[in-house]
Tab-separated table of C-alpha atoms in Angstrom:
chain	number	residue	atom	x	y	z
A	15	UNK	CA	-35.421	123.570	-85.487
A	16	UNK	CA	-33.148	121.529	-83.217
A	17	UNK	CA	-30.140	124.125	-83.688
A	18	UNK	CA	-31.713	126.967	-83.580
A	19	UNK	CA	-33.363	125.821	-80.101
A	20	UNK	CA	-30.198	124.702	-78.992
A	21	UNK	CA	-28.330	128.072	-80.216
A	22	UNK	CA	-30.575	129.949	-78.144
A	23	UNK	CA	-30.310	127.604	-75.000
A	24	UNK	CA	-26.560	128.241	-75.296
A	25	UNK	CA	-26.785	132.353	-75.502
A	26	UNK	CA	-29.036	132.091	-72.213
A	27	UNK	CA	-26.680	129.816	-70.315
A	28	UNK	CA	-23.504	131.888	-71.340
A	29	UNK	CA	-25.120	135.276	-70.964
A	30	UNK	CA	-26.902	133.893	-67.199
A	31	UNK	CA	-23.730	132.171	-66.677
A	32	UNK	CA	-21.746	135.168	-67.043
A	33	UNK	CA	-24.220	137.410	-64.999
A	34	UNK	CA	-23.966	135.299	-62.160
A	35	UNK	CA	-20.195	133.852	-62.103
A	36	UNK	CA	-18.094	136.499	-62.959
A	37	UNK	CA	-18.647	139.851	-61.562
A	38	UNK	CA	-18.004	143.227	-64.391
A	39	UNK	CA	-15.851	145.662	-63.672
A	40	UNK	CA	-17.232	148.804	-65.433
A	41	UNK	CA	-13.960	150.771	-65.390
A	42	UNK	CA	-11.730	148.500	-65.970
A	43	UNK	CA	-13.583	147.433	-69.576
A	44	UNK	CA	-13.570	150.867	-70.446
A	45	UNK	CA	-9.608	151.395	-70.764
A	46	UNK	CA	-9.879	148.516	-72.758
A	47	UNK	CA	-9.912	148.808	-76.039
A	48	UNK	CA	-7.915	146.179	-78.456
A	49	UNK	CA	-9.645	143.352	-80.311
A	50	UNK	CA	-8.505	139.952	-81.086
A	51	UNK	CA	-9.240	137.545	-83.846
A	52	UNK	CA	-8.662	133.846	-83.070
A	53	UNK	CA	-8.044	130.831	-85.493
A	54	UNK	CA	-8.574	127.723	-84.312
A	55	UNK	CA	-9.122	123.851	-84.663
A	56	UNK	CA	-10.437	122.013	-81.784
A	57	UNK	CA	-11.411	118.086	-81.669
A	58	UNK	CA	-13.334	116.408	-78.499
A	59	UNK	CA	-15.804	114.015	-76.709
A	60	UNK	CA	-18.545	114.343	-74.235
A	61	UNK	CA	-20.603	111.598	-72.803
A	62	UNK	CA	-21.398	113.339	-69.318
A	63	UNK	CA	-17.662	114.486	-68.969
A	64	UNK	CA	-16.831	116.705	-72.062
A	65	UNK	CA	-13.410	117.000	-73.098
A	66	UNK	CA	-11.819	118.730	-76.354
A	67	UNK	CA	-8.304	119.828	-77.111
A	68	UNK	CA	-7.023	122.114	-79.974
A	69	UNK	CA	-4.739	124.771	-81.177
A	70	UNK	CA	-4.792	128.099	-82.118
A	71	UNK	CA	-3.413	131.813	-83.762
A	72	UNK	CA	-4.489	135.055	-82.269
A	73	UNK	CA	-3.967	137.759	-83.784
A	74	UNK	CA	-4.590	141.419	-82.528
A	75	UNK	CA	-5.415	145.237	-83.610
A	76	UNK	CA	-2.461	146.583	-81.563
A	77	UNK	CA	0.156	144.001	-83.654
A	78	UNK	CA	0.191	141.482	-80.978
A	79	UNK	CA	-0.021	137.716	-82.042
A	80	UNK	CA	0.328	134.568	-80.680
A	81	UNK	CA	-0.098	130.559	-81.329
A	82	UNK	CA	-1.987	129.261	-78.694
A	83	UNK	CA	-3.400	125.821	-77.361
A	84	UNK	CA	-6.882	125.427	-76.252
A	85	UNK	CA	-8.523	123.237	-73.760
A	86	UNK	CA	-12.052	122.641	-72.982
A	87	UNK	CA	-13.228	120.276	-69.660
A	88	UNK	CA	-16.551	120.631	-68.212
A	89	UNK	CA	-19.856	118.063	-67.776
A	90	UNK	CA	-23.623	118.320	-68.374
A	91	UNK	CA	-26.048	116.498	-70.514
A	92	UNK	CA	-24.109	115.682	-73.500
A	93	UNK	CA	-23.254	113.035	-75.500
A	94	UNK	CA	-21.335	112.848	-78.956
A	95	UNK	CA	-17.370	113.391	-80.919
A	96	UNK	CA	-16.620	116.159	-82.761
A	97	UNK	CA	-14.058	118.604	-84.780
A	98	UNK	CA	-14.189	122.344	-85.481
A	99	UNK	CA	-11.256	122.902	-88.253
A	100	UNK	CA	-10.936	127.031	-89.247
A	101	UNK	CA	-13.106	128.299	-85.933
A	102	UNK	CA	-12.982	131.692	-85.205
A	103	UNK	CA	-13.304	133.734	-82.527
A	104	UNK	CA	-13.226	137.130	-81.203
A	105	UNK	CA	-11.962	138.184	-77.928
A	106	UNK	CA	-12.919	142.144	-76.953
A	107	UNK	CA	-12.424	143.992	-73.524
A	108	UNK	CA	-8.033	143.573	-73.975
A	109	UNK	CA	-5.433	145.806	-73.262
A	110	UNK	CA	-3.068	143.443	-74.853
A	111	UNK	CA	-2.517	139.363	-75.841
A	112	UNK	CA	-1.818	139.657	-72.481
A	113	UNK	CA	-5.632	139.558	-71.046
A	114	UNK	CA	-6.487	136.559	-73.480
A	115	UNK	CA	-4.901	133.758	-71.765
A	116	UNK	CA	-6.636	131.732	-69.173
A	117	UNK	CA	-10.033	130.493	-68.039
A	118	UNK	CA	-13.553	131.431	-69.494
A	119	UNK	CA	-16.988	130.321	-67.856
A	120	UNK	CA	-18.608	128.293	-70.727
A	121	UNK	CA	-22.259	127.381	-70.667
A	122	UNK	CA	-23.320	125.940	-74.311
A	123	UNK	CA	-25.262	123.670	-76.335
A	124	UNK	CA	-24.306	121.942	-79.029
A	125	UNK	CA	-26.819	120.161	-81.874
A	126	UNK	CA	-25.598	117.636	-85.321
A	127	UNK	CA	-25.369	115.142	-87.154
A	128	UNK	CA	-22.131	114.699	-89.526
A	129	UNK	CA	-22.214	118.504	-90.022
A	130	UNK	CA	-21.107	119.987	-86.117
A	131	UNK	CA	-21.659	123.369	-85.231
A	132	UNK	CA	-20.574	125.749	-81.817
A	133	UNK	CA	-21.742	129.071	-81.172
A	134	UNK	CA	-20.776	130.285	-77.974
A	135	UNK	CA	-20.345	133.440	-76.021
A	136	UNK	CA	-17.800	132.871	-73.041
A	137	UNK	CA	-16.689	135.303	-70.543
A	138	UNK	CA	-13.635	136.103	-68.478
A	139	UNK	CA	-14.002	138.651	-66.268
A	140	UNK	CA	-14.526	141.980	-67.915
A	141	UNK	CA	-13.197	140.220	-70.984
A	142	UNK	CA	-15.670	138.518	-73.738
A	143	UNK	CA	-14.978	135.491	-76.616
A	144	UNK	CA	-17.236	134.926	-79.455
A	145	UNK	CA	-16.781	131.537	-81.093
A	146	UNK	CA	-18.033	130.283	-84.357
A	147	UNK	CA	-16.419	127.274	-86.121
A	148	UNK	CA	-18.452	124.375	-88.115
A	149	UNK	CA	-17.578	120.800	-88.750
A	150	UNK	CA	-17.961	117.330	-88.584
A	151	UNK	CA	-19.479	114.650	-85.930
A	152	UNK	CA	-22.161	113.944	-83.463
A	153	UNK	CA	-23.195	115.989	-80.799
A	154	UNK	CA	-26.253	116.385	-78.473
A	155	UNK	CA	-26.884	117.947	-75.262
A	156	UNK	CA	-26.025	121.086	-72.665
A	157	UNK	CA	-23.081	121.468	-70.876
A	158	UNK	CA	-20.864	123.777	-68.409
A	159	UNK	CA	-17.701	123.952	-68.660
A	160	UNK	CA	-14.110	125.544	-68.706
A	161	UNK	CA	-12.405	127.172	-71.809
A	162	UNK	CA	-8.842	127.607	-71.238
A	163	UNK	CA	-6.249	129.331	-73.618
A	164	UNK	CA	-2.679	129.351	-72.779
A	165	UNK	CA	0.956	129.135	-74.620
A	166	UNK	CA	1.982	125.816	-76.308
């Protein structure tokens, strides 16, 4: 019951999040048209102040691929420590690798004990990232936040 309630508070908050922070740009998405897949292990903290750092492959449908690092900051009502190991994500709206580096507007909510879990929707711009990953710790609460990918 608790993730599921949780799950949906985090689709709201990213999709509301992404309505009102980041404005589309209609044409612009439509010219783009390559898909990424992301790998990824990410480990963090959050007690008010979340923090998380990891590393990542990305790997798109045009042959592009990169390894990556990944870097989450933000605050909200949280509380716990975690680990994702084998995430995945998928980033759509791309022209190339290009377009996946940067900032995304995070809103989430996270919900376990010993098994973790993070399902998120984040946006950037035009462009969208699905994560998914499963793991292990303690985690409780809603938070707002930053998702950065860049080069190692």
């Amino acid at each position: 019951m608790i993730k599921s309630t949780f799950g949906m508070a985090a689709l709201v908050l990213a999709c509301a999040g992404a309505m009102t922070v980041l404005p589309a740009g209609n044409a612009h998405a439509a010219d783009a048209s390559v898909k990424c897949d992301m790998v990824y292990n990410l480990s963090g903290w959050s007690l008010l102040y979340k923090h998380a750092e990891g590393t990542g492959s990305i790997t798109c449908d045009n042959g592009q691929h990169a390894n990556v690092k990944i870097a989450v900051v933000g605050g909200g009502l949280t509380a716990g420590k975690y680990r994702i190991n084998g995430g995945k994500g998928e980033i759509s709206n791309v022209h190339g690798i290009a377009d996946v580096f940067g900032d995304y507007a995070q809103a989430g909510a996270e919900a376990g004990v010993v098994k973790s879990s993070q399902a998120q929707v984040l946006t950037k711009g035009t462009v969208s990232l699905a994560l998914a990953g499963t793991g292990e710790g303690v985690n409780l609460g809603v938070s707002v936040g930053k998702f950065t990918i860049s080069r190692p």
